[in-house]
Amino acid sequence: MSQGSLTRREFIRVGAGAMTATTAAKVTIIEPNPGFARTRAVAPSDTVRFASIGTGVRGCELLEASLRVPGVECVAVCDLYDPRHDAARETIKKDVPATRDYRSILDRKDVDAVIVATMDHQHRKVVVDACAAGKDVYCEKPMSHTVEEGFAMMDAVQNGNRILQIGSQGVSSILYAKAKEIFDSGKLGGVFMIEAYSDRNNASGAWVYPIPPDASEQTIDWNAFLDGAPKRPFDPVRFFRWRCFADYGEGLAGDLFVHLISGIHFITGTNMIAHRAQSTGGLFRWKDGRDFPDLIETFYDYANFRMVLRCNLNNDGGGLLAFYGTKGTMTVKDSTVTFKPQDTHPQPEGYSIYGWPAKLREEYVKKWREENPLPAPLDSHAEEAVETFATPPGYDPVPDHQAHFFNAVRSRKPVVENEVFGNNAAIGCHLANFAYFNKTVALWDPNSKKIVKG
Ligand SMILES: NC(=O)c1ccc[n+]([C@@H]2O[C@H](COP(=O)([O-])OP(=O)(O)OC[C@H]3O[C@@H](n4cnc5c(N)ncnc54)[C@H](O)[C@@H]3O)[C@@H](O)[C@H]2O)c1
């Protein structure tokens, strides 16, 4: 890794606003990991031919990112809203076949893999069918809409011997790899508390997306959209703002907690379901008929640590992951990761002895110095050792995440964010909502594989 120093002004210019005055001195730019799949050349005979199922906002973002991944070719697109066929073709600048019926894509023998970027309530159906058809799958987060669906997807992947990768791209980012390296080094000491949030403060952040003027039952396959959800008359608000409704999404937990949980699981090497969750929050501002709160905070119990997550649609706080250890604190914010050590060198007691007479105090300090001959470190020691790392300007983890998937399709080696990892993270979201809506402690019962009231 080469080291590049930036001044504070330069650093802010590249979009990393996480520094404090004391940490501004030096920033190391993280270089792309040479082992990353994206950097490897691929023989034309190893090209992975994929189709995209769901070419809305995320589907098109993924198609755009796929143009930066060597050795892959999009050969078909599928969506329930016809204009999105054109959006997808425009994105890949290619006139590939487009359909509303994903099963016709799964029937094609020349399709190796599919990207599933449908609304969450359709993930199970498409993933299970794709696995049965022998396709490998990149499925967007959160993996499941319900606990039961997640386990059905796991079975389909494992029974079909398929590769499934879930789409929390942070897991493949060089920033999270650096955070993991710091965490694994032991520099943080024991980490018993982890905190993370993802806040935003605008209509788009609150999913109040515009409804396209051509939205109608002619342009949208409404019945296919309702598959797996209660029947109801055509309603474009439900189609385009589906995240607001429990029939199709999981609100803030499924949209944003899942990224925080996946990131924390990856960095800490945790691949389990939290034992217990308690939530608070409320719907304070975006009262447009939605099912979900615009503020949620959830406290999770894991075997070795506690975790608190928050999403707030009423303040532009951005995002943060913070790991509080006995030897130091690590924060991941925007494009930076910062490690700040704590001064853990032994020090004579300096507080409670103020209740002692001077003679006793002096004797205590003298004795302490005799027993601890090393000089106490300078106060500035910890500040000097603050380390900040930043991704290069414009770094985007999505092509790296895709490359990991497509490389696994070729190599058959497992991916990190596989069906078990994705299921565990998604259940963390379901625990948060269960606790919030039932106003109860939510417990994970591994025997019944269900969430139960505490
Ligand atoms: N990883 C990330 O950072 C990230 C970001 C945004 C969205 N997402 C995820 O991506 C998924 C899609 O989100 P979006 O914002 O693109 O939603 P969207 O509403 O813009 O697009 C979803 C599309 O899926 C299509 N669709 C639904 N069921 C289908 C089916 N059976 N066959 C074919 N097409 C179908 C719909 O017609 C719609 O156009 C969600 O799971 C979401 O959580 C992930």
Coordinates of C-alpha atoms and ligand atoms in Angstrom, one line a residue:
M1 CA 0.0 0.0 0.0
S2 CA 1.4 3.4 -0.9
Q3 CA 0.8 6.3 1.4
G4 CA -0.5 9.6 0.2
S5 CA -0.7 12.6 2.5
L6 CA -3.5 15.2 2.0
T7 CA -3.8 18.6 3.6
R8 CA -7.0 19.1 5.6
R9 CA -8.4 21.3 2.8
E10 CA -7.6 18.7 0.1
F11 CA -9.1 16.0 2.2
I12 CA -12.4 17.8 2.7
R13 CA -12.5 18.5 -1.1
V14 CA -12.4 14.7 -1.8
G15 CA -15.6 14.4 0.2
A16 CA -14.4 13.0 3.5
G17 CA -15.9 15.2 6.1
A18 CA -15.2 13.0 9.1
M19 CA -12.1 14.4 10.5
T20 CA -11.7 16.4 13.6
A21 CA -9.0 19.1 14.0
T22 CA -6.8 16.7 15.9
T23 CA -6.9 14.0 13.3
A24 CA -6.4 16.3 10.3
A25 CA -2.6 15.8 10.1
K26 CA -2.3 12.7 8.0
V27 CA -4.7 10.7 5.8
T28 CA -3.6 7.5 4.1
I29 CA -5.3 6.8 0.8
I30 CA -6.3 3.2 0.6
E31 CA -5.3 1.6 -2.7
P32 CA -7.4 -1.0 -4.5
N33 CA -6.7 -4.5 -3.2
P34 CA -4.7 -6.2 -5.9
G35 CA -6.5 -9.4 -5.0
F36 CA -9.8 -7.9 -5.8
A37 CA -11.6 -9.7 -8.6
R38 CA -12.3 -6.5 -10.6
T39 CA -8.6 -6.0 -11.3
R40 CA -8.1 -9.4 -12.9
A41 CA -8.3 -10.0 -16.7
V42 CA -10.9 -12.5 -17.9
A43 CA -10.5 -14.7 -20.9
P44 CA -13.3 -14.2 -23.4
S45 CA -14.3 -17.9 -23.0
D46 CA -14.9 -17.2 -19.3
T47 CA -17.4 -14.4 -19.9
V48 CA -20.4 -14.7 -17.6
R49 CA -23.7 -14.0 -19.3
F50 CA -26.3 -12.6 -17.0
A51 CA -29.8 -11.1 -17.1
S52 CA -31.2 -8.4 -14.9
I53 CA -34.6 -9.0 -13.2
G54 CA -35.9 -5.8 -11.8
T55 CA -34.5 -2.8 -13.7
G56 CA -35.7 0.1 -11.5
V57 CA -33.5 2.5 -9.7
R58 CA -31.2 -0.1 -8.2
G59 CA -31.3 -2.5 -11.2
C60 CA -30.1 0.3 -13.5
E61 CA -27.4 1.3 -11.0
L62 CA -26.2 -2.3 -11.0
L63 CA -26.2 -2.5 -14.7
E64 CA -24.2 0.7 -14.9
A65 CA -21.7 -0.7 -12.4
S66 CA -21.5 -4.0 -14.3
L67 CA -20.0 -2.1 -17.3
R68 CA -16.9 -1.6 -15.1
V69 CA -16.6 -5.4 -14.3
P70 CA -14.4 -7.3 -16.8
G71 CA -15.7 -10.5 -18.3
V72 CA -19.5 -10.1 -18.0
E73 CA -22.2 -9.5 -20.5
C74 CA -25.9 -8.6 -19.9
V75 CA -28.0 -10.6 -22.3
A76 CA -31.6 -9.8 -21.2
V77 CA -33.5 -7.5 -18.9
C78 CA -36.9 -8.0 -17.2
D79 CA -39.2 -5.6 -15.4
L80 CA -42.9 -5.3 -14.7
Y81 CA -43.0 -1.6 -15.7
D82 CA -42.4 -1.4 -19.5
P83 CA -40.5 1.9 -19.7
R84 CA -37.9 0.4 -17.4
H85 CA -37.0 -2.0 -20.3
D86 CA -35.8 1.1 -22.2
A87 CA -34.1 2.5 -19.1
A88 CA -32.1 -0.7 -18.8
R89 CA -31.2 -0.8 -22.5
E90 CA -30.1 2.8 -22.3
T91 CA -27.9 2.1 -19.3
I92 CA -26.1 -0.8 -21.0
K93 CA -26.2 0.9 -24.4
K94 CA -27.3 -2.3 -26.0
D95 CA -30.5 -3.6 -27.5
V96 CA -31.0 -6.8 -25.4
P97 CA -34.3 -8.7 -25.3
A98 CA -36.7 -7.3 -22.6
T99 CA -39.7 -9.0 -21.0
R100 CA -42.1 -8.8 -18.1
D101 CA -41.9 -12.5 -17.5
Y102 CA -38.7 -13.5 -15.6
R103 CA -39.4 -17.2 -16.1
S104 CA -38.7 -16.9 -19.8
I105 CA -35.3 -15.7 -18.9
L106 CA -34.7 -18.6 -16.5
D107 CA -35.6 -21.0 -19.4
R108 CA -32.7 -19.7 -21.4
K109 CA -29.7 -22.0 -21.3
D110 CA -27.3 -19.3 -22.3
V111 CA -27.9 -17.3 -19.1
D112 CA -25.4 -18.2 -16.3
A113 CA -26.6 -15.8 -13.6
V114 CA -29.3 -13.3 -12.7
I115 CA -29.3 -10.1 -10.8
V116 CA -32.4 -9.7 -8.8
A117 CA -33.3 -6.1 -8.0
T118 CA -37.0 -6.4 -7.5
M119 CA -39.0 -5.1 -4.5
D120 CA -38.2 -7.0 -1.4
H121 CA -41.4 -9.1 -1.3
Q122 CA -40.5 -10.6 -4.7
H123 CA -36.9 -11.7 -3.7
R124 CA -37.9 -15.1 -2.5
K125 CA -40.0 -16.1 -5.5
V126 CA -37.4 -15.0 -8.1
V127 CA -34.4 -16.4 -6.2
V128 CA -36.0 -19.8 -5.5
D129 CA -37.1 -20.1 -9.1
A130 CA -33.6 -19.0 -10.4
C131 CA -31.9 -21.5 -8.2
A132 CA -34.2 -24.3 -9.4
A133 CA -33.3 -23.3 -13.0
G134 CA -29.6 -23.6 -12.2
K135 CA -28.8 -19.9 -12.2
D136 CA -26.4 -18.2 -9.8
V137 CA -27.9 -15.1 -8.2
Y138 CA -26.9 -11.7 -7.1
C139 CA -29.9 -10.6 -5.0
E140 CA -30.4 -7.1 -3.6
K141 CA -30.6 -6.5 0.1
P142 CA -32.4 -7.2 2.4
M143 CA -32.3 -10.9 1.4
S144 CA -35.8 -11.6 2.8
H145 CA -39.1 -10.0 3.4
T146 CA -39.9 -12.4 6.2
V147 CA -38.0 -14.8 8.4
E148 CA -39.6 -17.8 6.7
E149 CA -38.8 -16.6 3.2
G150 CA -35.1 -16.3 4.2
F151 CA -34.9 -19.9 5.2
A152 CA -36.7 -21.0 2.0
M153 CA -34.1 -19.1 0.0
M154 CA -31.3 -20.7 1.9
D155 CA -32.7 -24.1 1.2
A156 CA -33.0 -23.3 -2.5
V157 CA -29.4 -22.1 -2.8
Q158 CA -28.0 -25.0 -0.9
N159 CA -30.1 -27.7 -2.5
G160 CA -29.4 -26.3 -5.9
N161 CA -25.6 -25.9 -5.1
R162 CA -25.8 -22.3 -6.4
I163 CA -23.9 -19.2 -5.6
L164 CA -26.0 -16.5 -4.0
Q165 CA -24.6 -13.1 -3.1
I166 CA -26.6 -10.4 -1.3
G167 CA -26.2 -6.8 -2.4
S168 CA -24.9 -4.9 0.7
Q169 CA -21.9 -3.6 -1.3
G170 CA -20.0 -2.3 1.8
V171 CA -18.9 -5.9 2.4
S172 CA -16.7 -5.7 -0.7
S173 CA -15.5 -2.1 -0.2
I174 CA -11.8 -1.4 0.4
L175 CA -12.9 0.9 3.3
Y176 CA -14.6 -1.9 5.2
A177 CA -11.6 -4.2 4.4
K178 CA -9.3 -1.6 6.1
A179 CA -11.7 -1.3 9.0
K180 CA -11.7 -5.1 9.3
E181 CA -7.9 -5.2 9.2
I182 CA -7.8 -2.7 12.1
F183 CA -10.4 -4.6 14.0
D184 CA -8.7 -7.9 13.5
S185 CA -5.3 -6.5 14.6
G186 CA -6.5 -6.3 18.1
K187 CA -5.6 -2.6 18.4
L188 CA -9.1 -1.8 19.6
G189 CA -8.8 -4.2 22.5
G190 CA -12.1 -5.7 23.7
V191 CA -15.0 -4.2 21.8
F192 CA -18.3 -4.6 23.7
M193 CA -20.2 -1.6 22.2
I194 CA -20.9 -0.8 18.6
E195 CA -23.0 2.1 17.4
A196 CA -24.2 2.9 13.9
Y197 CA -26.6 5.2 12.2
S198 CA -27.9 6.2 8.8
D199 CA -29.8 9.5 8.8
R200 CA -31.2 11.7 6.0
N201 CA -33.5 14.6 5.7
N202 CA -35.3 15.0 2.4
A203 CA -38.2 13.6 0.4
S204 CA -36.1 11.3 -1.6
G205 CA -34.5 9.9 1.6
A206 CA -38.0 9.4 2.9
W207 CA -38.9 7.5 -0.3
V208 CA -41.4 10.1 -1.5
Y209 CA -40.5 9.3 -5.1
P210 CA -42.2 11.0 -8.1
I211 CA -44.8 8.9 -9.9
P212 CA -44.1 8.7 -13.7
P213 CA -46.9 10.3 -15.7
D214 CA -47.3 7.1 -17.9
A215 CA -47.8 4.8 -14.9
S216 CA -51.0 2.8 -15.6
E217 CA -52.3 -0.8 -15.6
Q218 CA -51.3 -0.8 -19.3
T219 CA -47.6 -0.1 -18.6
I220 CA -47.4 -2.0 -15.2
D221 CA -48.1 -5.6 -14.6
W222 CA -50.0 -4.9 -11.4
N223 CA -51.0 -8.5 -10.8
A224 CA -47.5 -9.8 -11.0
F225 CA -46.4 -7.0 -8.6
L226 CA -49.1 -8.2 -6.1
D227 CA -47.9 -11.8 -6.2
G228 CA -47.0 -12.7 -2.6
A229 CA -48.9 -9.7 -1.3
P230 CA -52.6 -8.9 -0.6
K231 CA -54.8 -8.2 -3.6
R232 CA -55.8 -4.5 -4.0
P233 CA -56.8 -2.1 -6.8
F234 CA -54.1 -0.5 -8.9
D235 CA -52.2 2.1 -6.9
P236 CA -49.1 3.6 -8.4
V237 CA -48.1 5.0 -5.1
R238 CA -47.7 1.5 -3.7
F239 CA -45.7 0.4 -6.8
F240 CA -43.2 3.3 -6.8
R241 CA -43.1 4.0 -3.1
W242 CA -43.2 0.4 -2.0
R243 CA -40.6 0.9 0.8
C244 CA -43.3 2.7 2.8
F245 CA -45.6 -0.4 2.9
A246 CA -45.2 -3.5 4.9
D247 CA -46.7 -5.7 2.2
Y248 CA -43.6 -5.1 0.0
G249 CA -40.8 -3.7 2.2
E250 CA -39.5 -3.5 5.7
G251 CA -39.2 0.3 6.1
L252 CA -36.0 1.7 7.5
A253 CA -34.8 -1.6 8.9
G254 CA -34.9 -3.4 5.6
D255 CA -33.7 -0.4 3.6
L256 CA -30.9 0.9 5.9
F257 CA -30.3 -1.1 9.0
V258 CA -29.4 -4.0 6.8
H259 CA -26.4 -2.1 5.5
L260 CA -25.3 -1.3 9.0
I261 CA -25.7 -4.8 10.2
S262 CA -24.0 -6.3 7.2
G263 CA -21.1 -3.9 7.6
I264 CA -20.7 -4.6 11.4
H265 CA -21.0 -8.4 10.9
F266 CA -18.3 -8.2 8.2
I267 CA -15.9 -6.0 10.1
T268 CA -16.2 -7.9 13.4
G269 CA -16.3 -11.4 11.7
T270 CA -19.8 -12.0 13.2
N271 CA -22.0 -14.4 11.3
M272 CA -24.9 -14.9 13.6
I273 CA -28.4 -13.6 14.5
A274 CA -28.6 -11.2 17.5
H275 CA -30.2 -12.9 20.5
R276 CA -32.5 -10.1 21.4
A277 CA -33.7 -6.6 20.2
Q278 CA -35.6 -3.7 21.6
S279 CA -36.8 -0.8 19.4
T280 CA -38.2 2.7 19.9
G281 CA -39.0 5.4 17.4
G282 CA -42.1 6.9 15.8
L283 CA -43.7 8.4 12.7
F284 CA -43.3 12.1 13.4
R285 CA -43.1 13.9 10.0
W286 CA -43.7 11.8 6.9
K287 CA -47.3 11.1 7.6
D288 CA -48.4 10.2 4.1
G289 CA -50.2 6.9 4.8
R290 CA -47.1 4.8 5.2
D291 CA -46.9 1.8 7.5
F292 CA -43.4 2.5 8.9
P293 CA -41.9 5.0 11.4
D294 CA -39.5 7.8 10.2
L295 CA -37.3 7.3 13.2
I296 CA -36.3 3.9 14.6
E297 CA -33.6 3.0 17.1
T298 CA -32.9 -0.6 18.0
F299 CA -30.7 -2.1 20.8
Y300 CA -29.3 -5.5 20.0
D301 CA -27.7 -8.2 22.2
Y302 CA -25.0 -10.4 20.7
A303 CA -23.0 -13.0 22.5
N304 CA -19.9 -10.8 22.7
F305 CA -21.1 -7.2 22.3
R306 CA -24.1 -4.9 22.3
M307 CA -25.1 -2.9 19.2
V308 CA -27.3 0.1 18.8
L309 CA -28.6 1.2 15.4
R310 CA -30.6 4.3 14.4
C311 CA -32.2 5.6 11.3
N312 CA -33.8 9.0 11.3
L313 CA -35.5 10.6 8.3
N314 CA -35.7 14.0 10.1
N315 CA -32.0 15.1 10.3
D316 CA -29.2 15.1 7.8
G317 CA -26.8 13.2 10.0
G318 CA -25.4 10.9 7.3
G319 CA -24.0 7.6 8.3
L320 CA -21.5 6.3 10.9
L321 CA -20.2 3.0 12.3
A322 CA -18.4 3.3 15.6
F323 CA -16.6 0.5 17.5
Y324 CA -15.8 1.4 21.1
G325 CA -12.9 -0.7 22.4
T326 CA -10.9 -0.9 25.6
K327 CA -7.8 0.3 23.8
G328 CA -9.3 2.6 21.2
T329 CA -12.2 3.7 19.1
M330 CA -12.7 3.1 15.4
T331 CA -15.1 5.1 13.3
V332 CA -16.2 4.5 9.7
K333 CA -17.7 7.7 8.2
D334 CA -18.3 8.7 4.6
S335 CA -15.1 7.6 2.8
T336 CA -12.9 7.3 5.9
V337 CA -12.0 5.0 8.7
T338 CA -10.3 6.5 11.7
F339 CA -8.6 4.7 14.6
K340 CA -8.0 6.7 17.8
P341 CA -6.1 4.9 20.5
Q342 CA -6.7 5.5 24.1
D343 CA -3.8 6.0 26.5
T344 CA -3.9 2.8 28.5
H345 CA -0.5 3.1 30.0
P346 CA -0.6 2.6 33.8
Q347 CA -1.0 5.8 35.7
P348 CA -1.0 6.5 39.4
E349 CA -4.5 7.1 40.8
G350 CA -5.1 10.8 40.4
Y351 CA -8.7 11.3 41.5
S352 CA -9.8 9.5 44.6
I353 CA -6.6 10.4 46.5
Y354 CA -7.8 14.0 46.8
G355 CA -9.7 12.8 49.8
W356 CA -6.4 11.9 51.4
P357 CA -4.2 14.1 53.5
A358 CA -1.1 15.4 51.6
K359 CA 1.3 13.1 53.4
L360 CA -0.6 9.9 52.4
R361 CA -1.0 11.2 48.9
E362 CA 2.7 11.8 48.5
E363 CA 3.6 8.4 49.9
Y364 CA 1.1 6.7 47.6
V365 CA 2.5 8.4 44.5
K366 CA 6.1 7.8 45.6
K367 CA 5.4 4.1 46.1
W368 CA 3.5 3.8 42.8
R369 CA 6.5 5.3 41.0
E370 CA 8.9 2.9 42.6
E371 CA 6.7 0.0 41.6
N372 CA 6.1 1.4 38.0
P373 CA 9.6 2.6 37.0
L374 CA 8.7 3.4 33.3
P375 CA 8.0 7.1 32.8
A376 CA 4.3 7.9 32.2
P377 CA 3.7 8.7 28.5
L378 CA 3.3 12.2 27.3
D379 CA -0.4 13.3 27.2
S380 CA -0.1 13.8 23.4
H381 CA 0.8 10.2 22.8
A382 CA -2.6 9.0 21.9
E383 CA -3.4 12.0 19.7
E384 CA -0.2 11.4 17.8
A385 CA -1.1 7.9 17.0
V386 CA -4.5 8.7 15.4
E387 CA -4.7 7.0 12.0
T388 CA -7.1 8.0 9.3
F389 CA -7.5 6.1 6.0
A390 CA -9.6 7.2 3.1
T391 CA -10.8 5.7 -0.2
P392 CA -9.5 7.4 -3.4
P393 CA -11.8 10.1 -4.7
G394 CA -14.8 8.7 -6.6
Y395 CA -14.3 5.2 -5.2
D396 CA -17.5 3.0 -5.6
P397 CA -17.7 -0.4 -4.0
V398 CA -20.5 -1.7 -6.2
P399 CA -18.3 -2.9 -9.1
D400 CA -16.1 -4.6 -6.5
H401 CA -19.1 -6.3 -5.0
Q402 CA -20.3 -7.4 -8.4
A403 CA -16.9 -8.6 -9.4
H404 CA -16.8 -10.8 -6.3
F405 CA -20.0 -12.3 -7.4
F406 CA -19.1 -12.9 -11.0
N407 CA -15.7 -14.2 -10.0
A408 CA -17.4 -16.8 -7.7
V409 CA -19.7 -17.8 -10.6
R410 CA -16.6 -18.7 -12.5
S411 CA -14.5 -20.2 -9.6
R412 CA -17.4 -21.8 -7.6
K413 CA -15.6 -20.4 -4.5
P414 CA -17.9 -19.1 -1.8
V415 CA -18.7 -15.4 -1.5
V416 CA -18.6 -13.6 1.8
E417 CA -22.2 -12.2 1.7
N418 CA -23.7 -15.6 0.9
E419 CA -27.2 -17.0 1.9
V420 CA -26.3 -17.5 5.5
F421 CA -24.7 -14.1 5.9
G422 CA -27.6 -12.4 4.1
N423 CA -30.2 -14.3 6.0
N424 CA -28.6 -13.4 9.4
A425 CA -28.4 -9.7 8.5
A426 CA -32.0 -9.7 7.2
I427 CA -33.3 -11.3 10.4
G428 CA -31.7 -8.4 12.3
C429 CA -34.1 -6.1 10.4
H430 CA -37.0 -8.4 11.1
L431 CA -36.1 -8.4 14.8
A432 CA -36.1 -4.5 14.8
N433 CA -39.6 -4.3 13.2
F434 CA -41.0 -7.1 15.4
A435 CA -39.9 -5.3 18.5
Y436 CA -41.1 -1.9 17.2
F437 CA -44.6 -3.0 16.1
N438 CA -45.3 -5.4 18.9
K439 CA -43.9 -3.0 21.5
T440 CA -42.0 -5.8 23.1
V441 CA -38.6 -7.3 23.4
A442 CA -37.9 -9.5 20.4
L443 CA -36.0 -12.7 21.0
W444 CA -34.5 -15.0 18.3
D445 CA -35.4 -18.6 19.0
P446 CA -32.9 -20.7 17.0
N447 CA -34.8 -23.9 17.6
S448 CA -38.1 -22.8 16.0
K449 CA -36.2 -20.4 13.7
K450 CA -38.8 -17.8 14.7
I451 CA -38.8 -14.4 16.4
V452 CA -40.8 -14.6 19.7
K453 CA -41.9 -12.1 22.3
G454 CA -39.5 -11.6 25.2
Ligands
LIG1 N1 -27.6 -2.1 -2.2 C1 -28.1 -0.9 -2.2 O1 -27.5 0.1 -1.8 C2 -29.5 -0.7 -2.7 C3 -30.0 0.6 -3.1 C4 -31.3 0.7 -3.5 C5 -32.1 -0.4 -3.6 N2 -31.7 -1.6 -3.2 C6 -32.6 -2.8 -3.2 O2 -32.8 -3.1 -4.6 C7 -34.1 -3.6 -4.7 C8 -34.9 -2.7 -5.7 O3 -35.0 -1.4 -5.2 P1 -35.3 -0.2 -6.2 O4 -35.0 1.0 -5.5 O5 -34.6 -0.4 -7.5 O6 -36.8 -0.4 -6.5 P2 -37.7 0.1 -7.8 O7 -39.1 0.1 -7.4 O8 -37.0 1.3 -8.4 O9 -37.4 -1.1 -8.8 C9 -37.9 -2.4 -8.5 C10 -38.3 -3.0 -9.9 O10 -38.5 -4.4 -9.7 C11 -39.5 -4.7 -10.7 N3 -40.0 -6.0 -10.3 C12 -40.7 -6.4 -9.2 N4 -41.1 -7.6 -9.3 C13 -40.7 -8.1 -10.4 C14 -40.7 -9.4 -11.1 N5 -41.4 -10.4 -10.5 N6 -40.2 -9.5 -12.3 C15 -39.6 -8.5 -12.9 N7 -39.4 -7.3 -12.3 C16 -40.0 -7.1 -11.1 C17 -40.5 -3.6 -10.6 O11 -41.2 -3.6 -11.8 C18 -39.6 -2.4 -10.4 O12 -39.4 -1.7 -11.6 C19 -34.8 -3.6 -3.4 O13 -34.6 -4.9 -2.8 C20 -33.9 -2.6 -2.6 O14 -33.9 -2.8 -1.2 C21 -30.4 -1.8 -2.7

